[in-house]
PDB file of C-alpha atoms and ligand atoms in Angstrom:
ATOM      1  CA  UNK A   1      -2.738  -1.511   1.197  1.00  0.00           C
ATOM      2  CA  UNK A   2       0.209  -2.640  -0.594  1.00  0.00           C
ATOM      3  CA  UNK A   3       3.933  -1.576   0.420  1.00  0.00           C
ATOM      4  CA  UNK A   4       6.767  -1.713  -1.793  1.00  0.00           C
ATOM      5  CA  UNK A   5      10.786  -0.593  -0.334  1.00  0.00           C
ATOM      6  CA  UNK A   6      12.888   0.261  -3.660  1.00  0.00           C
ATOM      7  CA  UNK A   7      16.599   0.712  -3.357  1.00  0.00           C
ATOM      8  CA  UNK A   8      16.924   3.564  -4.616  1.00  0.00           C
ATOM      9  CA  UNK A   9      14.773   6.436  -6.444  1.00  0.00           C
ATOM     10  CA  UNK A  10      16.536   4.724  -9.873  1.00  0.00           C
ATOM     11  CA  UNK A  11      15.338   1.312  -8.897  1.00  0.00           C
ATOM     12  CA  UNK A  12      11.978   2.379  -7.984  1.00  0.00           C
ATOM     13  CA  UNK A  13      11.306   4.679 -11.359  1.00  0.00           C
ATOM     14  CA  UNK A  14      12.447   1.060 -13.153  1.00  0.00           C
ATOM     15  CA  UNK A  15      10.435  -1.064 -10.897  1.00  0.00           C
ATOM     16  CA  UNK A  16       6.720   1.078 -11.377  1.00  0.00           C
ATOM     17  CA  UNK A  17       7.594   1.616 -15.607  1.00  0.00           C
ATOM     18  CA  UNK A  18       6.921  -2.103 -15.776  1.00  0.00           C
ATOM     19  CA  UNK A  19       4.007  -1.911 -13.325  1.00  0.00           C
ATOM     20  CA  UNK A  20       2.813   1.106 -15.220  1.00  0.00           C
ATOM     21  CA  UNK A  21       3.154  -0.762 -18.620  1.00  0.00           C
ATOM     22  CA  UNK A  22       1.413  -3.350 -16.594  1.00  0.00           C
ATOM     23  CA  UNK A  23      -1.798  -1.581 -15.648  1.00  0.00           C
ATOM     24  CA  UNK A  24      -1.888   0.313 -19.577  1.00  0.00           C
ATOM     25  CA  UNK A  25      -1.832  -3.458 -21.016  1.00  0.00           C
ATOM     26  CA  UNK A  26      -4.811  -4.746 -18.537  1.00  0.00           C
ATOM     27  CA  UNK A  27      -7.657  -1.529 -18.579  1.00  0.00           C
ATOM     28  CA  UNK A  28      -6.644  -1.618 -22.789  1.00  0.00           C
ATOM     29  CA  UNK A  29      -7.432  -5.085 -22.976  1.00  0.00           C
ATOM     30  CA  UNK A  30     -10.557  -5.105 -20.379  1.00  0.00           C
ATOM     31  CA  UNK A  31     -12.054  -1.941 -21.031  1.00  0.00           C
ATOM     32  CA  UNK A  32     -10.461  -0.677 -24.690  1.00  0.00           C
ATOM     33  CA  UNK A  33      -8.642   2.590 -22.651  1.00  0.00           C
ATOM     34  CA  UNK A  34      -6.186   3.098 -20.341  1.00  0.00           C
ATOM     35  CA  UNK A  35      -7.278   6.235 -18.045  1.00  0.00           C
ATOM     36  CA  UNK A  36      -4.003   7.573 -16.253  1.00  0.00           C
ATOM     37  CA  UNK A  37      -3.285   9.877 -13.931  1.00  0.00           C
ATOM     38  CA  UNK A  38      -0.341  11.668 -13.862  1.00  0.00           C
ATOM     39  CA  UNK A  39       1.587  12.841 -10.340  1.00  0.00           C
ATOM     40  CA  UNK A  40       3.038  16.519 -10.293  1.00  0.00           C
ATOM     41  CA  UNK A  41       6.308  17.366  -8.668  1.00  0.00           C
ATOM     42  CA  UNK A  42       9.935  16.218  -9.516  1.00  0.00           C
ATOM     43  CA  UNK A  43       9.613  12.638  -7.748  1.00  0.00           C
ATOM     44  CA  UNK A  44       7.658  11.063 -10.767  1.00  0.00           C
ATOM     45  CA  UNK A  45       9.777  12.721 -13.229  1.00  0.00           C
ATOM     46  CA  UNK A  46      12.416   9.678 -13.565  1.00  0.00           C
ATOM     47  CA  UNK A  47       9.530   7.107 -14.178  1.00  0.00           C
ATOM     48  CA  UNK A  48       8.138   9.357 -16.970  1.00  0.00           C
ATOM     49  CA  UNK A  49      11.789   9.587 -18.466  1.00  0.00           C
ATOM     50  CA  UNK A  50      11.429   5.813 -18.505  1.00  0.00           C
ATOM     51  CA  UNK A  51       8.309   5.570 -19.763  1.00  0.00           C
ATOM     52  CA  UNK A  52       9.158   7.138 -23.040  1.00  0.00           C
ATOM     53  CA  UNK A  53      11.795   5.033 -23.588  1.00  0.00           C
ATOM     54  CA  UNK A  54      12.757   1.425 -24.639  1.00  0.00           C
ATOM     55  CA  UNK A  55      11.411  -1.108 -23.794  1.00  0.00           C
ATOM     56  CA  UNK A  56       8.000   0.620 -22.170  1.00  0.00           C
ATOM     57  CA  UNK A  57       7.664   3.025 -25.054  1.00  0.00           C
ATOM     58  CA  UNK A  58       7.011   0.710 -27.265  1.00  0.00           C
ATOM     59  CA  UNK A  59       4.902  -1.866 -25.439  1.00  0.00           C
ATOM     60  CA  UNK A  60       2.048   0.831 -23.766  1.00  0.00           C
ATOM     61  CA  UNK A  61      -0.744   1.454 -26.738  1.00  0.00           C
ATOM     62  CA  UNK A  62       0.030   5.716 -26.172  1.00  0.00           C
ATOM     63  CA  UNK A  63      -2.747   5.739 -29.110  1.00  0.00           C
ATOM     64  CA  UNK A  64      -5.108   4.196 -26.058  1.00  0.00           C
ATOM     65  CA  UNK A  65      -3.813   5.918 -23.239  1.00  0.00           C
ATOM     66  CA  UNK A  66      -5.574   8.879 -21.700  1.00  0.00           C
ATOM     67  CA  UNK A  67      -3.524  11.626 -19.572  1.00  0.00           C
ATOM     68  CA  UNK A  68      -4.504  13.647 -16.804  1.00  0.00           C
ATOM     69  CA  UNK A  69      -2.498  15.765 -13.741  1.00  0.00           C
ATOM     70  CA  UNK A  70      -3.522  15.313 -10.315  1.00  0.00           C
ATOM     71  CA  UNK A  71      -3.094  18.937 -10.374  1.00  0.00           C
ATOM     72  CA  UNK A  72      -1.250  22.098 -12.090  1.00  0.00           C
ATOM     73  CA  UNK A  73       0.396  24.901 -10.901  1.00  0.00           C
ATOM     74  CA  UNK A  74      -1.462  28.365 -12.409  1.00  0.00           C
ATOM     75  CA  UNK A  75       1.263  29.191 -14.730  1.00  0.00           C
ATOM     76  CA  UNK A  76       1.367  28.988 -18.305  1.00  0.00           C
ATOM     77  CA  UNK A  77       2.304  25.400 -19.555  1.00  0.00           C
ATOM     78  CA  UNK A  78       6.153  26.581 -20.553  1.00  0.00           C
ATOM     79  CA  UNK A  79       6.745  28.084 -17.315  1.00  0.00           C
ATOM     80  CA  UNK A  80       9.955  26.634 -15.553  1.00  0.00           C
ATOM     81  CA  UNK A  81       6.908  25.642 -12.254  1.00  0.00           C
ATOM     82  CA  UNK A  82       4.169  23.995 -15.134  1.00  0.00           C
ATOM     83  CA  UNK A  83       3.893  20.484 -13.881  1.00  0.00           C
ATOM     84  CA  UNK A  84       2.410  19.960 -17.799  1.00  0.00           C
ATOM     85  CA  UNK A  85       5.531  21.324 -18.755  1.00  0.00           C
ATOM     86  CA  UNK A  86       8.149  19.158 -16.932  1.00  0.00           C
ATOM     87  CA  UNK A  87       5.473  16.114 -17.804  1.00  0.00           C
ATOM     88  CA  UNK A  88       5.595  16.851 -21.543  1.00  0.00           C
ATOM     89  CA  UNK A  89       9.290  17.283 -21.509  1.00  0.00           C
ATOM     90  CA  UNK A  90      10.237  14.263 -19.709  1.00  0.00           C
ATOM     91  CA  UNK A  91       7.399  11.649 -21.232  1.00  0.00           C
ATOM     92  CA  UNK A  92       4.450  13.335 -23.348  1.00  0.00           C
ATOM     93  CA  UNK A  93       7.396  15.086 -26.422  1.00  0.00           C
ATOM     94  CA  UNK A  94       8.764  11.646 -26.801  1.00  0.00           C
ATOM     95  CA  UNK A  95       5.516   9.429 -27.185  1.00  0.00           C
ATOM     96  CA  UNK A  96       3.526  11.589 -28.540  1.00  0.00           C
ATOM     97  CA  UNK A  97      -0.124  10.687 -27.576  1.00  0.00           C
ATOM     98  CA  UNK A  98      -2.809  12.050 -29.763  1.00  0.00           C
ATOM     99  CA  UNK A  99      -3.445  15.199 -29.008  1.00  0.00           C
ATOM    100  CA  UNK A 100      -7.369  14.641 -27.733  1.00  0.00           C
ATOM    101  CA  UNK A 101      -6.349  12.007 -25.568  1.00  0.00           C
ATOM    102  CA  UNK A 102      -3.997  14.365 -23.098  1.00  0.00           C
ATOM    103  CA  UNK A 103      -6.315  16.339 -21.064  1.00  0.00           C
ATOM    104  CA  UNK A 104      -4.715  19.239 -20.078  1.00  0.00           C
ATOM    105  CA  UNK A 105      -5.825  21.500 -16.951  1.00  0.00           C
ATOM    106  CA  UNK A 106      -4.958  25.258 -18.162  1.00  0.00           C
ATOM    107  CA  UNK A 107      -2.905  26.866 -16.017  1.00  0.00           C
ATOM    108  CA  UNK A 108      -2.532  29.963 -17.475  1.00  0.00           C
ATOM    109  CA  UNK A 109      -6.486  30.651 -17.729  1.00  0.00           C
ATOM    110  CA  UNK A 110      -6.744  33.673 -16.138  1.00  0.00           C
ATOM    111  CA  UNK A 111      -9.469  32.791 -13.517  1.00  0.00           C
ATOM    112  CA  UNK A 112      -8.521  28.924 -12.328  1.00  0.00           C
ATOM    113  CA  UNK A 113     -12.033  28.906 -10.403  1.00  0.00           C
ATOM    114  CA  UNK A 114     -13.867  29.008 -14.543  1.00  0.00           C
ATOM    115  CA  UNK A 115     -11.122  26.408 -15.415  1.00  0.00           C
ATOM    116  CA  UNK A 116     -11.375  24.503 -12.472  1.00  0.00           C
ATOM    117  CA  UNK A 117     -15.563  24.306 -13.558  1.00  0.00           C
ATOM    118  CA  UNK A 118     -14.360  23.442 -16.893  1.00  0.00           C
ATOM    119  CA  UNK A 119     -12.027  20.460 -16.701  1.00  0.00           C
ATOM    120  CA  UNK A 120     -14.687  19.076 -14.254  1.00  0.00           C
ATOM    121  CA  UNK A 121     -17.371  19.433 -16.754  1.00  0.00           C
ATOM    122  CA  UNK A 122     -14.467  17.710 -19.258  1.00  0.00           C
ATOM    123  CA  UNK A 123     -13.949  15.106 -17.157  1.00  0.00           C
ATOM    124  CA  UNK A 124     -17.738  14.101 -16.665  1.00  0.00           C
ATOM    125  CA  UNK A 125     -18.307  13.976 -20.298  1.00  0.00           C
ATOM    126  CA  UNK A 126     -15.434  11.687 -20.503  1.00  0.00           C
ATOM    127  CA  UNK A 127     -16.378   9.484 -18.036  1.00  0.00           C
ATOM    128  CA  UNK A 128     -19.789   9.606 -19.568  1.00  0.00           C
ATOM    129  CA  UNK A 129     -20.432   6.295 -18.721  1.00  0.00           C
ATOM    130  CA  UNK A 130     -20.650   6.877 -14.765  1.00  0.00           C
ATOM    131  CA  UNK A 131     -18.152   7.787 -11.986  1.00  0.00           C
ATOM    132  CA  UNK A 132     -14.675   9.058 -12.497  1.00  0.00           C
ATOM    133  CA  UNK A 133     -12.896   6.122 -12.269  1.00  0.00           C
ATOM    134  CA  UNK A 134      -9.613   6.412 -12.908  1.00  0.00           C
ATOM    135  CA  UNK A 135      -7.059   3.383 -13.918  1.00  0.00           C
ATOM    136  CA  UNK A 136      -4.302   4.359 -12.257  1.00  0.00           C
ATOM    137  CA  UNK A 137      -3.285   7.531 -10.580  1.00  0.00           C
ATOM    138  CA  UNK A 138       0.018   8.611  -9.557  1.00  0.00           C
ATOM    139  CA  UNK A 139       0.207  10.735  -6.462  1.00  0.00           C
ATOM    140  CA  UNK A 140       3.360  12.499  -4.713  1.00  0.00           C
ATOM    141  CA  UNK A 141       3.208  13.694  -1.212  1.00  0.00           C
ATOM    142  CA  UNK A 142       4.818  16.572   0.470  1.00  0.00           C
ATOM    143  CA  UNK A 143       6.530  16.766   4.047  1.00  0.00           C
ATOM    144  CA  UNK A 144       3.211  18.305   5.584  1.00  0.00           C
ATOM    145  CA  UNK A 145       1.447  15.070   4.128  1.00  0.00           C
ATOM    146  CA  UNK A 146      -0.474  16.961   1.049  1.00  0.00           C
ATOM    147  CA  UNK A 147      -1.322  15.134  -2.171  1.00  0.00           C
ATOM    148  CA  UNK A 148      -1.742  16.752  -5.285  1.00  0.00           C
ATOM    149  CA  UNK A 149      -2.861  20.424  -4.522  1.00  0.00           C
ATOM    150  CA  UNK A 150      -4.662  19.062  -1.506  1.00  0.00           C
ATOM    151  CA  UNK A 151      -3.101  20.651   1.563  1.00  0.00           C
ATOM    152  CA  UNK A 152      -3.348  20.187   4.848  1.00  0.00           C
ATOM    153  CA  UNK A 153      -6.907  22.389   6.186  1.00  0.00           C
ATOM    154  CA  UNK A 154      -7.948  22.921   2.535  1.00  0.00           C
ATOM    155  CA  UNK A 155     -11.206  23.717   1.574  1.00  0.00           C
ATOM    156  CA  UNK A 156     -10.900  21.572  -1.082  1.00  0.00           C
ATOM    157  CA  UNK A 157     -10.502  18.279   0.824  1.00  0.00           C
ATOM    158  CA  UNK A 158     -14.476  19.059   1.890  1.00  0.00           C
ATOM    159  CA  UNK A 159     -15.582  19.369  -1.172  1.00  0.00           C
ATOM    160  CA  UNK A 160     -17.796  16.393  -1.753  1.00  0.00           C
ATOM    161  CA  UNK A 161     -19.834  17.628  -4.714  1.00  0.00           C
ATOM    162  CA  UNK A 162     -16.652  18.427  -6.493  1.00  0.00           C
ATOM    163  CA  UNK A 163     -14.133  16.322  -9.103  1.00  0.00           C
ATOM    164  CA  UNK A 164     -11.839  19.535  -9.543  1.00  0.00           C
ATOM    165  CA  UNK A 165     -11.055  22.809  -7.896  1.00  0.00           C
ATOM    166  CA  UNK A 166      -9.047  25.703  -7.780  1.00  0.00           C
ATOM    167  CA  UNK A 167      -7.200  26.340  -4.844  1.00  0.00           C
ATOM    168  CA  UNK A 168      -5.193  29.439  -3.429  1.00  0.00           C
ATOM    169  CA  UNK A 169      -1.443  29.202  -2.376  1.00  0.00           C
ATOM    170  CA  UNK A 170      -2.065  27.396   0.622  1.00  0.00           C
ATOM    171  CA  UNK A 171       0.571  29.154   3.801  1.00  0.00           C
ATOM    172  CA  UNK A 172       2.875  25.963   3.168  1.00  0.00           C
ATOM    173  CA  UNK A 173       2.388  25.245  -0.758  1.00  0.00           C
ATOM    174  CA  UNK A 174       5.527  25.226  -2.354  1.00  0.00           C
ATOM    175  CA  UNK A 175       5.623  27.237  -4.875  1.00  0.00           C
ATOM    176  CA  UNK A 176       3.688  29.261  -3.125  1.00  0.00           C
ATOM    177  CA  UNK A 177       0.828  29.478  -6.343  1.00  0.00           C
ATOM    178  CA  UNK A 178      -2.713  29.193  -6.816  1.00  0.00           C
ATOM    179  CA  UNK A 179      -3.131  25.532  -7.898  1.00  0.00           C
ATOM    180  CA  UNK A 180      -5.809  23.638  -9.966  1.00  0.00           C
ATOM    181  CA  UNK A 181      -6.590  19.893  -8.118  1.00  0.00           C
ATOM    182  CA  UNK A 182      -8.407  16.855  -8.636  1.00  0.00           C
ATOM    183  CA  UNK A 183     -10.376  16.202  -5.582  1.00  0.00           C
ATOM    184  CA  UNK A 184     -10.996  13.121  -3.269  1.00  0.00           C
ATOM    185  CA  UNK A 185     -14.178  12.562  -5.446  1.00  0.00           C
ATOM    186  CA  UNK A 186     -12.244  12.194  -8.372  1.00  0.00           C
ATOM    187  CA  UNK A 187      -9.239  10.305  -6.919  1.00  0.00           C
ATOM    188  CA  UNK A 188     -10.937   7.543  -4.495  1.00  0.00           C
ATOM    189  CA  UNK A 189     -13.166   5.767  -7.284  1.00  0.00           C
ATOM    190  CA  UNK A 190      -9.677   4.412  -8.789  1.00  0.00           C
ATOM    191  CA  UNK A 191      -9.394   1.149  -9.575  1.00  0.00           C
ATOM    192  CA  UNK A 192      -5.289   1.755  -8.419  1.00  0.00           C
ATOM    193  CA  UNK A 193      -3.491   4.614  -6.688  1.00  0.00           C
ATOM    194  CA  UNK A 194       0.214   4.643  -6.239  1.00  0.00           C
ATOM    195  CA  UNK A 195       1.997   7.198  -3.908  1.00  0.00           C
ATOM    196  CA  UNK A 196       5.430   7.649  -4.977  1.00  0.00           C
ATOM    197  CA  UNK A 197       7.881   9.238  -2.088  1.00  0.00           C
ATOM    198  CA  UNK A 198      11.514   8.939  -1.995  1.00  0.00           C
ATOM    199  CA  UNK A 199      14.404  10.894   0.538  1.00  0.00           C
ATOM    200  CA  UNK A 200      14.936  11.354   4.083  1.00  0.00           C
ATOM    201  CA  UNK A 201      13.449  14.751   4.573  1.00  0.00           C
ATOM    202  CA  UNK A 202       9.475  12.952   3.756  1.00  0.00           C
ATOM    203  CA  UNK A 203      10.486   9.785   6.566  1.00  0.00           C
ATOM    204  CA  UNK A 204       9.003  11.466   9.171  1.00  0.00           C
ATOM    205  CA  UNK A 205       5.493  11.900   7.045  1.00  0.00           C
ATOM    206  CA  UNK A 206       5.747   8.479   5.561  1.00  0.00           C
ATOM    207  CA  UNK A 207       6.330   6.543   8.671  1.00  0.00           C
ATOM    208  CA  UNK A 208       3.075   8.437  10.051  1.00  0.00           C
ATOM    209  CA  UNK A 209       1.037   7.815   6.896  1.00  0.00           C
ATOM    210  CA  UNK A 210       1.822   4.089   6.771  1.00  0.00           C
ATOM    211  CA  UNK A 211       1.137   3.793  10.389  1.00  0.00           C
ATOM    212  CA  UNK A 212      -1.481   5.435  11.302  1.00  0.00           C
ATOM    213  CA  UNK A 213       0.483   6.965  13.702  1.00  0.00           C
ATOM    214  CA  UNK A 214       0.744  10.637  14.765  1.00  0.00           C
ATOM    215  CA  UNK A 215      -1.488  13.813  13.063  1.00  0.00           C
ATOM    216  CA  UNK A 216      -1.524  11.051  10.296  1.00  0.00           C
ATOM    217  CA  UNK A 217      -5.657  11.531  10.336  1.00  0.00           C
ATOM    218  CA  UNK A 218      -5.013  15.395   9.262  1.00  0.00           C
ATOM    219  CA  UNK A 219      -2.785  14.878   6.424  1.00  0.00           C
ATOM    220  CA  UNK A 220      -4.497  15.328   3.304  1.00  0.00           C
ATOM    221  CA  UNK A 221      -2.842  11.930   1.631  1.00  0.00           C
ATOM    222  CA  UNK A 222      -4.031   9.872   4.681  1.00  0.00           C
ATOM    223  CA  UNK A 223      -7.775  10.699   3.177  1.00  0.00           C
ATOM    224  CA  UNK A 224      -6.839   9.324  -0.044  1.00  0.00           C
ATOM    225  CA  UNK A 225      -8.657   5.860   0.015  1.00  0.00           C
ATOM    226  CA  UNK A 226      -9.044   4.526  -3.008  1.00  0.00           C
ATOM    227  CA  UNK A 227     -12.113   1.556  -4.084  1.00  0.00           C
ATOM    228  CA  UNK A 228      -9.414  -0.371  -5.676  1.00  0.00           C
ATOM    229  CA  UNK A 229      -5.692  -0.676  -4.769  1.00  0.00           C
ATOM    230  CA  UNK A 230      -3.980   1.391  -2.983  1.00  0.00           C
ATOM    231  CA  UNK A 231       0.089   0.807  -3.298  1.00  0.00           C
ATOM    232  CA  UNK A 232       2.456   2.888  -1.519  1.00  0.00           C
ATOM    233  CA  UNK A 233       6.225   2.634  -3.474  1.00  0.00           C
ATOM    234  CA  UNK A 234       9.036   4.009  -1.442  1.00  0.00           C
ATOM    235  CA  UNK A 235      12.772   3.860  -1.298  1.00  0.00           C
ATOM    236  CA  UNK A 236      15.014   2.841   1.362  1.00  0.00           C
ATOM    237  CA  UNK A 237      15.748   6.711   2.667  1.00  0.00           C
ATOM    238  CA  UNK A 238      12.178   7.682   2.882  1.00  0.00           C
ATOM    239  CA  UNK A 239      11.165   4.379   4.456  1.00  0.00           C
ATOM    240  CA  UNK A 240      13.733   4.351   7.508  1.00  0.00           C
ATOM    241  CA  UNK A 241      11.512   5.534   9.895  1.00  0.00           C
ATOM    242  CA  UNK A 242       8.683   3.151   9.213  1.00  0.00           C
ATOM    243  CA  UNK A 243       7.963   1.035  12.025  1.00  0.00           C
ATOM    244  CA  UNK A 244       9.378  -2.300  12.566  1.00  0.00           C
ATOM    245  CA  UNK A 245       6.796  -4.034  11.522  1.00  0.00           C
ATOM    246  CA  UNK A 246       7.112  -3.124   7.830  1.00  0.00           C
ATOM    247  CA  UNK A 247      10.937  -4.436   7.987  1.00  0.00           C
ATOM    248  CA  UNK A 248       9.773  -7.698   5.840  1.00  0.00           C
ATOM    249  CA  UNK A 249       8.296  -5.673   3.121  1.00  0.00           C
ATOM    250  CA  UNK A 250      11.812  -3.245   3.291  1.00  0.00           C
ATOM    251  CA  UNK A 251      13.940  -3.774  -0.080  1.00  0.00           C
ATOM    252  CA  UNK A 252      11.281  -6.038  -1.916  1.00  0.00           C
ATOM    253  CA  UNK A 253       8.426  -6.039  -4.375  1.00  0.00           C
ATOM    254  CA  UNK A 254       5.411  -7.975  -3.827  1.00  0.00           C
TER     255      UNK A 254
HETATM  256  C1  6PG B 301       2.736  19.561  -7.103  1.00  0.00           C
HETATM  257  C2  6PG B 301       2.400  18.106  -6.862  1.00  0.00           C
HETATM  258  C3  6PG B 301       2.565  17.800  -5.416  1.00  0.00           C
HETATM  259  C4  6PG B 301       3.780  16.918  -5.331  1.00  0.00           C
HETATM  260  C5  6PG B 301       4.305  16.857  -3.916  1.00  0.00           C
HETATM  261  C6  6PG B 301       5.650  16.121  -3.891  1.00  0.00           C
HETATM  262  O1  6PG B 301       2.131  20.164  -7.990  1.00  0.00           O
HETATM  263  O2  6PG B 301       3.660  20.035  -6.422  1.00  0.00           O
HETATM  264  O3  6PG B 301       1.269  17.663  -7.383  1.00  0.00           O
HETATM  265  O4  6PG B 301       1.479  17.163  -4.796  1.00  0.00           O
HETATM  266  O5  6PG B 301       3.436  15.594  -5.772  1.00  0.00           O
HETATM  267  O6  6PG B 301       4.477  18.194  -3.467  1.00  0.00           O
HETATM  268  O7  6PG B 301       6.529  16.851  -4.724  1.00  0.00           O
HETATM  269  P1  6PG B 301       8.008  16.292  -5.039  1.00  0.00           P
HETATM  270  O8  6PG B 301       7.820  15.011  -5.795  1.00  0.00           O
HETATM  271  O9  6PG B 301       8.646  17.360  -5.879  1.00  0.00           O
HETATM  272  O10 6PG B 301       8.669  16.094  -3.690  1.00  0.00           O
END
């Protein structure tokens, strides 16, 4: 597990846009595509502001890039709570991929159970070659330790047979809709996952996460394990409670 203490929430959107532009250059270069997953939620939002900017905008191949969501809200994609919606304004507007190569979960199908079914069969066929293996996938958390739309007692963090399922508005989900996730089958086979968390209010959660400490075992982001990398970016406010022995990796970048 990597660790890496940002100053700020500004530094640490600046810091993972290189890393980011990073990763696109290497999976282009080894494997022709660069197969990214996209975090929900407002945390990631100043990274994908970067990303469609100078210098970054330029220097990722968007013509080779593929984008997924780690999960969507069941709202139609210009509703205010769309995670597609705050993703497209803030990076996908500005760079413009081609069309085919953002994959879109519907939120506004009417039954997210039949869309659920179908972005798994989507993402099989485009992963053809084997497991869903992502590149990179960029995860939030929340203060009760879920990932994507994978909260904490969810049915959904069982199923093994399953890359992508619909869940219900789980008693803590903020908002409180029914959600569309990527599973643990479909995250863990990554080649990198980065968890993005910034603020006080998530120190608690982080500390236990990056410890081990606590009800860490039950939170839904403490079962994310990936078979590559797994990198855990913070800032300073959401890393003050982490133990002591983290204090060398506080305020730097490997
Ligand atoms: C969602 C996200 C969710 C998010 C966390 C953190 O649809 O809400 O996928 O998992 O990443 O709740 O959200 P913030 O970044 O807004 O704190």
């Amino acid at each position: 597990m990597l660790l890496s203490v940002h100053p700020d929430p500004s530094a640490l959107a600046a810091d993972l846009a290189k890393l980011v532009a990073e990763r696109a250059g290497e999976a282009i270069t080894a494997r022709g595509r660069f197969n990214l997953v996209l975090a929900g939620g407002s945390t990631p939002l100043e990274l994908y502001r970067r990303l469609a900017a100078e210098p970054w905008r330029g220097r990722i191949d968007w013509q080779r890039t593929h984008i997924f969501f780690s999960d969507e809200r069941c709202v139609a994609p210009d509703h205010a709570l769309s995670n597609y919606g705050a993703i497209h304004r803030a990076l996908l507007a500005r760079v413009k991929p081609p069309k085919a190569n953002i994959h879109r979960i519907r939120g506004e199908w009417p039954d997210p159970a039949e869309e659920a079914m179908r972005f798994e069969k989507h993402l099989r066929a485009h992963f053809a070659s084997g497991e869903a293996a992502f590149d990179l996938v960029l995860l939030g958390v929340g203060a009760d330790g879920h990932t994507a739309s994978l909260f904490p007692g969810s049915e959904a963090l069982e199923a093994t047979g399953r890359l992508v399922m619909a869940v219900p508005p789980g008693p803590r989900a903020d908002p409180p809709l029914e959600r569309i996730t990527l599973t643990l089958a479909a995250i863990n086979p990554a080649r990198m996952v980065m968890f993005l968390a910034t603020g006080s209010a998530k120190a608690e959660v982080i500390a236990r996460l990056i410890s081990g400490t606590g009800e860490a075992a039950e939170y839904p982001a403490a079962r994310v394990r990936p078979a590559g990398e797994l990198w855990w970016h913070l800032d300073t406010a959401v890393a003050e409670k982490l133990p002591a022995l983290y204090a060398d990796r506080l305020s730097s970048m490997p």
